[in-house]
XYZ file of C-alpha atoms in Angstrom:
605
model
C -63.847 -9.677 33.481
C -62.490 -7.831 30.489
C -59.179 -6.249 31.139
C -58.103 -3.011 29.529
C -55.299 -3.168 26.996
C -52.178 -1.509 28.197
C -48.979 -0.389 26.567
C -45.799 -2.190 27.405
C -44.584 -0.843 30.723
C -41.000 0.195 31.233
C -39.534 -0.835 34.555
C -39.788 2.228 36.771
C -36.872 3.044 39.039
C -37.339 4.488 42.490
C -35.556 7.809 42.800
C -34.836 9.056 46.349
C -37.236 11.857 47.264
C -34.482 14.407 47.783
C -33.390 13.834 44.158
C -36.869 14.265 42.671
C -36.126 17.621 41.080
C -39.502 17.812 39.311
C -41.601 17.271 42.426
C -44.520 19.688 42.465
C -44.398 20.353 38.737
C -47.040 19.300 36.210
C -45.921 18.392 32.682
C -48.208 18.322 29.710
C -46.824 16.453 26.716
C -46.846 18.809 25.406
C -46.276 19.675 29.231
C -44.231 18.446 32.282
C -44.428 19.334 35.986
C -47.762 19.563 35.908
C -46.485 18.955 32.497
C -48.072 18.531 29.157
C -46.142 16.795 26.381
C -46.735 17.728 22.781
C -47.917 15.415 21.267
C -49.644 14.611 24.567
C -49.464 10.810 24.285
C -46.909 8.066 24.738
C -47.288 6.379 21.350
C -43.682 7.091 20.394
C -41.196 4.863 22.287
C -38.845 7.817 22.791
C -41.606 10.053 24.108
C -42.843 7.267 26.371
C -39.388 6.976 27.888
C -39.082 10.741 28.396
C -42.430 10.813 30.190
C -41.440 7.909 32.406
C -38.097 9.496 33.304
C -39.775 12.767 34.212
C -42.273 10.936 36.415
C -39.438 9.107 38.165
C -38.026 12.503 39.129
C -41.290 13.740 40.577
C -43.173 15.289 37.645
C -46.888 14.824 37.151
C -48.054 14.161 33.604
C -51.192 16.128 32.778
C -53.017 14.354 29.947
C -55.351 17.250 29.221
C -54.939 21.017 29.116
C -55.815 22.663 32.416
C -55.073 25.498 34.833
C -52.660 23.382 36.859
C -50.182 22.893 33.996
C -46.789 24.471 34.688
C -44.688 23.292 31.731
C -45.352 22.288 28.135
C -42.706 19.980 26.593
C -42.679 19.982 22.796
C -41.285 17.277 20.496
C -38.558 18.215 18.042
C -39.819 19.285 14.621
C -42.919 20.992 16.006
C -43.269 24.765 16.063
C -44.813 27.424 18.278
C -47.665 27.811 15.779
C -48.343 24.048 15.945
C -48.772 24.348 19.718
C -51.160 27.304 19.472
C -53.199 25.513 16.817
C -53.372 22.289 18.803
C -54.426 24.053 22.010
C -56.748 26.427 20.133
C -55.022 29.472 21.634
C -54.337 32.891 20.126
C -51.533 33.630 22.567
C -49.621 31.345 24.882
C -50.004 31.966 28.650
C -46.989 33.781 30.070
C -47.134 31.875 33.375
C -46.505 28.506 31.682
C -43.090 27.440 30.387
C -43.023 26.316 26.759
C -39.920 24.171 26.271
C -38.060 21.978 23.844
C -38.035 18.217 24.581
C -34.388 18.382 25.733
C -35.283 20.373 28.871
C -36.296 17.468 31.176
C -33.279 15.306 30.280
C -30.851 18.177 30.830
C -32.427 18.906 34.214
C -31.993 15.240 35.135
C -28.424 15.362 33.875
C -27.573 18.293 36.186
C -29.846 17.084 39.012
C -31.443 20.496 39.235
C -34.122 22.651 37.612
C -32.443 24.689 34.892
C -33.632 28.097 33.846
C -36.503 27.905 31.386
C -35.317 31.201 29.885
C -32.274 29.626 28.264
C -32.513 30.031 24.502
C -31.482 26.468 23.716
C -34.764 25.225 25.238
C -36.871 27.579 23.119
C -39.460 26.059 20.784
C -38.983 26.971 17.129
C -40.964 30.092 16.242
C -41.548 31.064 19.856
C -41.467 34.873 20.354
C -39.375 34.447 23.485
C -39.065 32.515 26.687
C -39.534 33.998 30.120
C -38.640 32.539 33.451
C -41.620 30.899 35.122
C -42.198 30.699 38.815
C -41.118 27.274 39.935
C -40.939 25.509 43.234
C -37.594 26.155 44.894
C -36.170 22.762 45.765
C -32.869 22.730 47.582
C -31.051 21.693 44.411
C -32.342 24.600 42.306
C -29.443 26.854 41.174
C -29.797 30.571 40.519
C -31.407 31.401 37.173
C -28.811 31.916 34.501
C -28.674 32.216 30.752
C -25.662 29.952 30.444
C -25.220 26.274 31.127
C -23.673 25.624 34.565
C -20.217 24.151 34.641
C -19.989 20.427 35.233
C -19.487 19.867 38.954
C -16.853 17.508 40.344
C -17.860 13.860 40.278
C -19.929 13.878 43.451
C -20.167 17.598 44.175
C -23.676 17.869 42.742
C -25.079 15.619 45.474
C -26.408 17.209 48.645
C -24.372 16.645 51.782
C -26.811 14.431 53.608
C -26.402 11.265 55.641
C -27.839 9.345 52.677
C -25.043 10.520 50.419
C -23.536 7.062 50.211
C -26.812 5.189 50.239
C -27.342 2.301 47.796
C -30.112 4.260 46.042
C -27.831 7.182 45.362
C -24.996 4.930 44.238
C -27.422 3.220 41.906
C -28.549 6.560 40.465
C -24.916 7.544 39.852
C -24.227 4.318 37.978
C -27.395 4.315 35.938
C -26.549 3.896 32.227
C -29.200 6.446 31.254
C -27.480 9.129 33.366
C -24.118 8.228 31.850
C -25.552 8.656 28.393
C -27.051 11.984 29.279
C -23.612 12.998 30.520
C -22.564 13.010 26.874
C -24.904 15.923 26.287
C -23.431 17.683 29.338
C -19.877 17.274 28.017
C -20.938 18.631 24.633
C -22.712 21.615 26.151
C -19.556 22.799 27.908
C -17.795 23.356 24.586
C -20.745 24.744 22.613
C -22.601 28.056 22.687
C -25.698 28.105 24.816
C -27.853 28.766 21.755
C -26.946 25.561 19.934
C -29.864 23.550 18.495
C -30.331 19.816 18.428
C -27.790 17.876 16.430
C -27.173 14.256 15.474
C -25.607 13.489 18.867
C -28.869 14.442 20.585
C -30.698 11.992 18.340
C -28.207 9.217 19.098
C -28.483 9.875 22.828
C -32.292 9.745 22.687
C -32.181 6.524 20.691
C -29.690 4.980 23.103
C -31.876 5.917 26.080
C -34.970 4.479 24.438
C -33.257 1.178 23.754
C -31.125 0.843 26.867
C -33.054 -2.203 28.077
C -32.796 -4.124 24.805
C -30.383 -7.056 24.749
C -27.237 -6.413 22.772
C -27.084 -8.059 19.376
C -25.662 -11.530 19.641
C -22.555 -12.343 17.649
C -22.893 -14.168 14.365
C -22.804 -17.919 14.950
C -19.409 -18.202 13.309
C -18.004 -15.520 15.610
C -19.446 -17.297 18.644
C -17.808 -20.580 17.632
C -14.437 -18.898 17.182
C -14.847 -17.030 20.473
C -15.598 -20.309 22.234
C -12.371 -21.735 20.851
C -10.334 -18.756 22.015
C -11.748 -18.867 25.554
C -11.433 -22.639 25.891
C -8.876 -23.713 28.518
C -5.431 -23.578 26.982
C -3.886 -27.019 26.468
C -0.674 -25.924 28.156
C -2.514 -25.561 31.477
C -3.160 -29.295 31.820
C -0.639 -31.507 33.586
C -1.427 -34.522 31.371
C 0.646 -34.417 28.150
C -1.577 -37.022 26.476
C -4.727 -35.021 27.246
C -2.986 -31.871 26.103
C -2.098 -33.468 22.781
C -5.675 -34.657 22.266
C -7.035 -31.209 23.095
C -4.548 -29.559 20.781
C -5.495 -31.868 17.925
C -9.206 -31.305 18.575
C -8.636 -27.558 18.696
C -6.819 -27.578 15.344
C -9.608 -29.636 13.768
C -12.183 -27.193 15.119
C -10.174 -24.321 13.729
C -10.076 -25.919 10.278
C -13.792 -26.697 10.399
C -14.602 -23.150 11.490
C -12.667 -21.714 8.557
C -14.576 -24.022 6.235
C -18.050 -23.741 7.782
C -18.392 -20.190 9.117
C -19.949 -18.934 5.888
C -22.720 -21.553 6.057
C -24.412 -19.610 8.858
C -25.294 -16.694 6.582
C -28.936 -16.497 5.464
C -27.925 -16.102 1.816
C -26.269 -19.532 1.892
C -29.615 -21.265 2.457
C -32.473 -21.684 -0.006
C -35.602 -19.928 1.276
C -38.913 -19.862 -0.537
C -42.559 -19.040 0.147
C -43.088 -22.431 1.818
C -40.063 -22.288 4.134
C -41.936 -20.788 7.087
C -45.035 -22.964 6.661
C -42.886 -26.117 6.918
C -41.047 -24.800 9.977
C -42.215 -26.140 13.388
C -42.051 -22.530 14.672
C -44.100 -21.068 11.808
C -46.862 -19.647 14.043
C -44.329 -17.938 16.320
C -42.397 -16.586 13.327
C -45.610 -15.206 11.801
C -46.549 -13.223 14.923
C -43.000 -11.967 15.475
C -42.956 -10.872 11.832
C -46.044 -8.737 12.472
C -44.247 -7.082 15.387
C -41.222 -6.562 13.123
C -43.450 -4.893 10.531
C -44.889 -2.609 13.237
C -41.440 -1.531 14.477
C -40.313 -1.021 10.863
C -43.229 1.369 10.307
C -42.422 3.285 13.498
C -38.685 3.552 12.697
C -37.708 1.658 15.862
C -34.458 0.461 14.298
C -32.987 -1.339 17.300
C -36.064 -3.477 17.821
C -36.229 -4.172 14.083
C -32.725 -5.646 14.311
C -33.578 -7.650 17.439
C -36.711 -9.158 15.854
C -34.922 -9.936 12.588
C -32.222 -11.789 14.482
C -34.761 -13.763 16.510
C -36.822 -14.713 13.450
C -33.699 -15.795 11.585
C -32.636 -17.919 14.581
C -36.065 -19.597 14.827
C -36.012 -20.438 11.128
C -32.854 -22.489 11.709
C -34.442 -24.646 14.424
C -35.497 -28.184 13.552
C -37.819 -28.526 16.565
C -40.507 -26.359 18.088
C -39.265 -23.854 20.648
C -41.898 -23.690 23.385
C -40.417 -22.402 26.628
C -38.500 -19.347 27.705
C -35.492 -21.490 28.625
C -35.398 -23.110 25.183
C -35.589 -19.717 23.504
C -32.841 -18.238 25.694
C -30.537 -21.119 24.723
C -30.608 -19.902 21.103
C -27.963 -17.285 20.190
C -29.625 -14.079 19.059
C -32.678 -14.291 21.363
C -32.743 -12.213 24.544
C -34.909 -12.496 27.645
C -37.751 -10.238 26.493
C -38.145 -11.959 23.158
C -37.915 -15.311 24.920
C -40.892 -14.279 27.085
C -42.837 -13.321 23.959
C -42.059 -16.637 22.267
C -43.351 -18.548 25.288
C -46.496 -16.382 25.387
C -47.193 -17.025 21.692
C -46.779 -20.789 22.055
C -48.981 -21.149 25.139
C -51.683 -18.563 24.355
C -51.577 -18.461 20.531
C -51.470 -14.641 20.743
C -49.222 -11.758 21.734
C -50.716 -8.998 23.853
C -48.035 -6.533 22.756
C -49.104 -6.988 19.133
C -52.758 -6.508 20.011
C -51.884 -3.326 21.874
C -50.046 -1.741 18.931
C -53.336 -0.204 17.794
C -55.210 -0.206 21.098
C -55.670 3.549 21.460
C -57.281 6.052 19.082
C -53.902 7.784 18.712
C -52.264 4.518 17.618
C -54.954 3.915 15.010
C -54.707 7.465 13.659
C -50.920 7.167 13.490
C -51.195 3.958 11.451
C -53.748 5.647 9.189
C -51.479 8.629 8.502
C -48.437 6.440 7.911
C -50.291 4.876 4.968
C -50.220 8.201 3.093
C -47.662 8.244 0.278
C -44.702 10.418 1.231
C -45.446 10.293 4.993
C -43.252 8.322 7.351
C -43.476 7.946 11.106
C -42.141 11.455 11.822
C -44.580 13.192 9.480
C -47.531 11.106 10.745
C -46.607 11.978 14.352
C -46.433 15.655 13.436
C -49.917 15.583 11.886
C -51.254 13.843 14.978
C -49.633 16.485 17.188
C -51.162 19.267 15.113
C -54.612 17.963 15.940
C -55.544 16.190 12.698
C -57.605 13.050 13.184
C -58.690 11.864 9.722
C -57.769 11.903 6.052
C -60.422 14.568 5.597
C -58.589 16.724 8.151
C -55.380 16.330 6.173
C -57.110 17.160 2.913
C -58.846 20.287 4.205
C -56.491 21.656 6.887
C -52.939 20.308 6.583
C -50.192 21.820 4.468
C -49.496 18.929 2.079
C -47.039 18.511 -0.752
C -48.462 17.659 -4.168
C -47.365 14.022 -3.727
C -49.027 13.836 -0.293
C -52.261 15.272 -1.705
C -52.289 12.521 -4.311
C -51.484 10.017 -1.544
C -54.511 11.165 0.460
C -56.837 11.293 -2.569
C -55.873 7.751 -3.660
C -55.241 6.345 -0.192
C -57.416 3.272 -0.743
C -55.895 2.531 -4.153
C -52.292 2.674 -2.962
C -53.079 0.518 0.076
C -54.407 -2.361 -2.032
C -52.134 -5.230 -2.998
C -51.622 -5.603 -6.761
C -52.308 -9.113 -8.154
C -49.396 -10.680 -10.010
C -51.256 -10.768 -13.340
C -51.968 -7.047 -13.111
C -48.297 -6.304 -12.334
C -47.401 -8.142 -15.554
C -49.861 -6.054 -17.611
C -48.438 -2.781 -16.230
C -44.930 -4.038 -16.984
C -45.821 -5.016 -20.546
C -47.270 -1.556 -21.293
C -44.041 0.097 -20.114
C -41.905 -2.430 -22.009
C -43.707 -1.823 -25.318
C -43.347 1.949 -24.970
C -39.596 1.600 -24.295
C -38.965 -0.751 -27.239
C -40.669 1.700 -29.604
C -38.087 4.315 -28.654
C -35.045 1.990 -28.481
C -35.274 -1.755 -29.296
C -32.068 -2.461 -27.354
C -33.478 -1.245 -24.044
C -34.625 -3.710 -21.387
C -37.383 -3.426 -18.765
C -37.258 -5.921 -15.879
C -39.863 -6.130 -13.107
C -38.106 -6.466 -9.743
C -39.114 -6.541 -6.093
C -41.503 -9.118 -4.697
C -42.794 -9.900 -8.226
C -39.361 -11.222 -9.240
C -39.329 -13.321 -6.052
C -42.526 -15.007 -7.264
C -45.015 -13.284 -4.933
C -48.734 -13.662 -5.672
C -49.222 -9.910 -5.166
C -47.134 -6.792 -4.649
C -47.418 -3.459 -2.860
C -46.139 -1.511 -5.859
C -44.455 -2.095 -9.233
C -40.663 -1.735 -9.456
C -39.156 -1.786 -12.951
C -35.435 -1.664 -13.791
C -34.770 0.112 -17.088
C -31.365 -0.638 -18.616
C -29.288 -0.870 -21.788
C -26.021 -2.792 -22.014
C -23.822 -0.021 -23.440
C -25.628 3.068 -22.088
C -24.766 5.361 -19.195
C -27.307 6.274 -16.553
C -27.528 9.808 -17.980
C -28.415 8.469 -21.436
C -31.088 6.160 -20.021
C -32.568 8.900 -17.845
C -32.686 11.399 -20.732
C -34.401 8.884 -22.995
C -36.970 7.906 -20.356
C -37.713 11.422 -19.109
C -37.655 12.996 -22.571
C -39.581 10.416 -24.607
C -40.993 7.329 -22.880
C -42.623 8.843 -19.803
C -44.319 11.718 -21.743
C -45.713 9.166 -24.212
C -47.108 7.004 -21.396
C -48.822 10.106 -19.995
C -50.349 10.845 -23.393
C -51.660 7.275 -23.593
C -53.454 7.771 -20.273
C -51.428 5.003 -18.615
C -49.371 7.208 -16.291
C -51.556 9.393 -14.057
C -49.177 11.392 -11.865
C -45.509 12.072 -11.241
C -44.797 11.827 -7.508
C -41.011 12.249 -7.339
C -37.793 12.062 -9.315
C -34.741 11.099 -7.270
C -31.060 10.662 -8.006
C -28.993 9.542 -5.040
C -26.958 6.655 -3.659
C -29.336 3.862 -4.688
C -29.702 5.125 -8.255
C -31.917 7.353 -10.339
C -35.682 6.769 -10.116
C -38.982 8.116 -11.326
C -41.861 7.585 -8.875
C -45.445 7.855 -10.043
C -48.898 6.325 -10.445
C -50.349 4.309 -13.321
C -53.781 3.013 -14.328
C -54.817 0.279 -16.717
C -57.260 1.105 -19.535
C -60.836 0.697 -18.313
C -59.822 0.690 -14.631
C -60.312 3.457 -12.055
C -57.713 2.106 -9.619
C -54.364 3.888 -9.462
C -51.245 1.816 -8.763
C -47.859 2.911 -7.487
C -45.073 2.410 -10.055
C -41.339 3.183 -9.812
C -38.999 3.205 -12.813
C -35.343 2.655 -11.850
C -32.684 3.739 -14.368
C -29.629 1.432 -14.326
C -26.577 1.478 -16.646
C -25.678 -1.857 -18.215
C -22.407 -2.006 -16.268
C -24.357 -2.149 -12.970
C -27.426 -4.241 -13.843
C -26.212 -7.424 -12.077
C -25.684 -5.677 -8.739
C -28.932 -3.714 -9.201
C -30.869 -6.966 -9.715
C -29.519 -8.327 -6.413
C -30.359 -5.070 -4.629
C -33.829 -4.453 -6.071
C -34.962 -8.092 -5.916
C -34.395 -8.507 -2.194
C -35.661 -9.481 0.125
C -34.179 -7.150 2.710
C -32.764 -9.884 4.966
C -31.196 -11.717 2.020
C -29.571 -8.468 0.847
C -28.235 -7.675 4.319
C -26.765 -11.157 4.538
C -25.005 -10.784 1.174
C -23.583 -7.385 2.115
C -22.406 -8.621 5.525
C -20.707 -11.635 3.933
C -18.923 -9.345 1.476
C -17.747 -7.146 4.356
C -16.427 -10.160 6.293
C -14.354 -11.012 3.230
C -12.891 -7.515 2.956
C -15.196 -6.579 0.095
C -18.156 -4.256 -0.384
C -21.455 -4.984 -2.133
C -23.988 -2.309 -3.032
C -26.495 -1.599 -5.824
C -23.655 -0.608 -8.171
C -21.307 -3.561 -7.856
C -19.037 -5.818 -5.809
C -15.741 -4.176 -4.807
C -12.531 -5.600 -3.344
C -9.457 -4.118 -1.610
C -11.751 -2.056 0.618
C -9.877 -0.586 3.585
C -11.919 0.005 6.729
C -11.102 1.643 10.002
C -12.835 1.649 13.394
C -16.600 1.041 13.285
C -16.286 -0.158 9.665
C -15.516 3.351 8.373
C -14.400 3.054 4.736
C -11.010 4.589 3.939
C -11.357 3.907 0.198
C -14.147 2.784 -2.160
C -12.240 -0.297 -3.309
C -11.719 -1.787 -6.762
C -14.690 -2.970 -8.821
C -14.795 -6.749 -9.270
C -18.208 -7.233 -10.856
C -21.353 -5.206 -11.482
C -22.829 -6.502 -14.746
C -23.347 -10.236 -14.052
C -25.661 -11.211 -11.162
C -24.543 -14.857 -11.105
C -20.876 -13.861 -11.105
C -21.402 -11.791 -7.939
C -22.736 -14.901 -6.186
C -19.800 -16.937 -7.482
C -17.144 -14.483 -6.270
C -18.710 -14.403 -2.795
C -18.866 -18.205 -2.662
C -22.666 -18.217 -2.399
C -24.583 -20.916 -4.298
C -26.767 -19.387 -7.004
C -30.155 -18.601 -5.495
C -32.871 -17.858 -8.047
C -35.078 -14.930 -6.934
C -37.857 -17.203 -5.626
C -35.357 -18.689 -3.130
C -34.447 -15.332 -1.591
C -37.442 -15.077 0.780
C -35.608 -15.049 4.112
């Protein structure tokens, strides 16, 4: 019998009935209690968690608009007009509460139904919020326009015989509640009308990832930690044994100082065949697909967890088949261990198959392929009721770059063969040399790593004695206009100048072809070209490894150069930028860090 595909289920906690503050309400997501949530799906991990938490506290989730809806809960970034458009309404019913997504979590935080009239819960663009008639549970405080003061530690609990019950104790100690307490502490010192800020985002992210295993320590750190926690030699009563242990400990210490760097990914040679020769290649391939999915959906914590697991599997000389074997590897937690066992024994991963199981998932993936649209923008389009590229083209308010992204969606989604990348690069190179023979144009990215095809074309434009301003003026004033006149460049999508350099983003087309390709021109002064080559060659894991190694050595590596004498405080906060050691010579950067030279084709981690 065919079984329906289901999303990954979060473990649901049982909340005592007298604490179910949402009981009798219908939320639709857009709303709670009967509540609808907006968007009214659980595609987003954060939204899925909010829905689950509301249901734990008694809410009913209404998946379609109906007369029984009492509350509509709206995601951040969406407006009152978006809601009306999605629900096809001219005016919003006055008997239904329209609320910001923070409302349910704040109610849970205070263990009571807060007033829906409070301005901080108002959806952007809403003409006003009126108090709705709600069930009157015993915990419901009087309606007020200000946030209630934080009660004493246990004063918010009802005085019932079950006050000290295990369930209630468990609810008090729940990490999710403690995290939400941060929002409560903040609210006491802020005006009631404050909007969402970065702390709200961090709290939501922490709640969504509360069940993930913590990142394991680097292997070198684990070895040193094991030495520190080993039984002290002075505790033994046998002097001979103590001497042996002391000698062994000192040898370990010396070895650790010598070998700790070897555990970094950048210290190993990785190429296109590394995974295929690995006994865990099939497992790595499927986990990589999950990593790509979480990268697209901006699920940063899971991206880190999957990267760590993949890196750990690549270091194994034998096939990891069982959950126990996987758990024995530092960097792999229980959930990923279960997935590894499932892949080995079934040759598939249900979670991966379910990533596009619903129509909403498939539409979200479609929209995320539009140039200039990330996960947030794609979710917003989905929430506004758009279901196809044609909808976006005819109904959505798109930027010029997004319109080009929709019109040439199929072109930009195609991989570009290596030979074609070279032809595009040669056309740009010839145009540059006509203007200034001392300029250089280097193709970076996956092409420089030797890939057979690429998603787009990244070119570094540099000159040994020129500043970035001089290079940018020459490119923007002469080279790029000429390439437009030749019919090679088709559109300018963006011009950026920020931390990772100055870039021109656009689209190009070969003579005689109708296919547009994405091309980025990166302007780099000669004094920074070595560091820029490391940064813009990649891959991402190799770059992260190099930067982490630099940080462990008290240095800092970025796209501009390698710096020393960097002072850092708590949580790696930089107190000073440091002193530049090297930026021009790529090989010299490797040498200073003590990393063997890895040609670009060996940086495929």
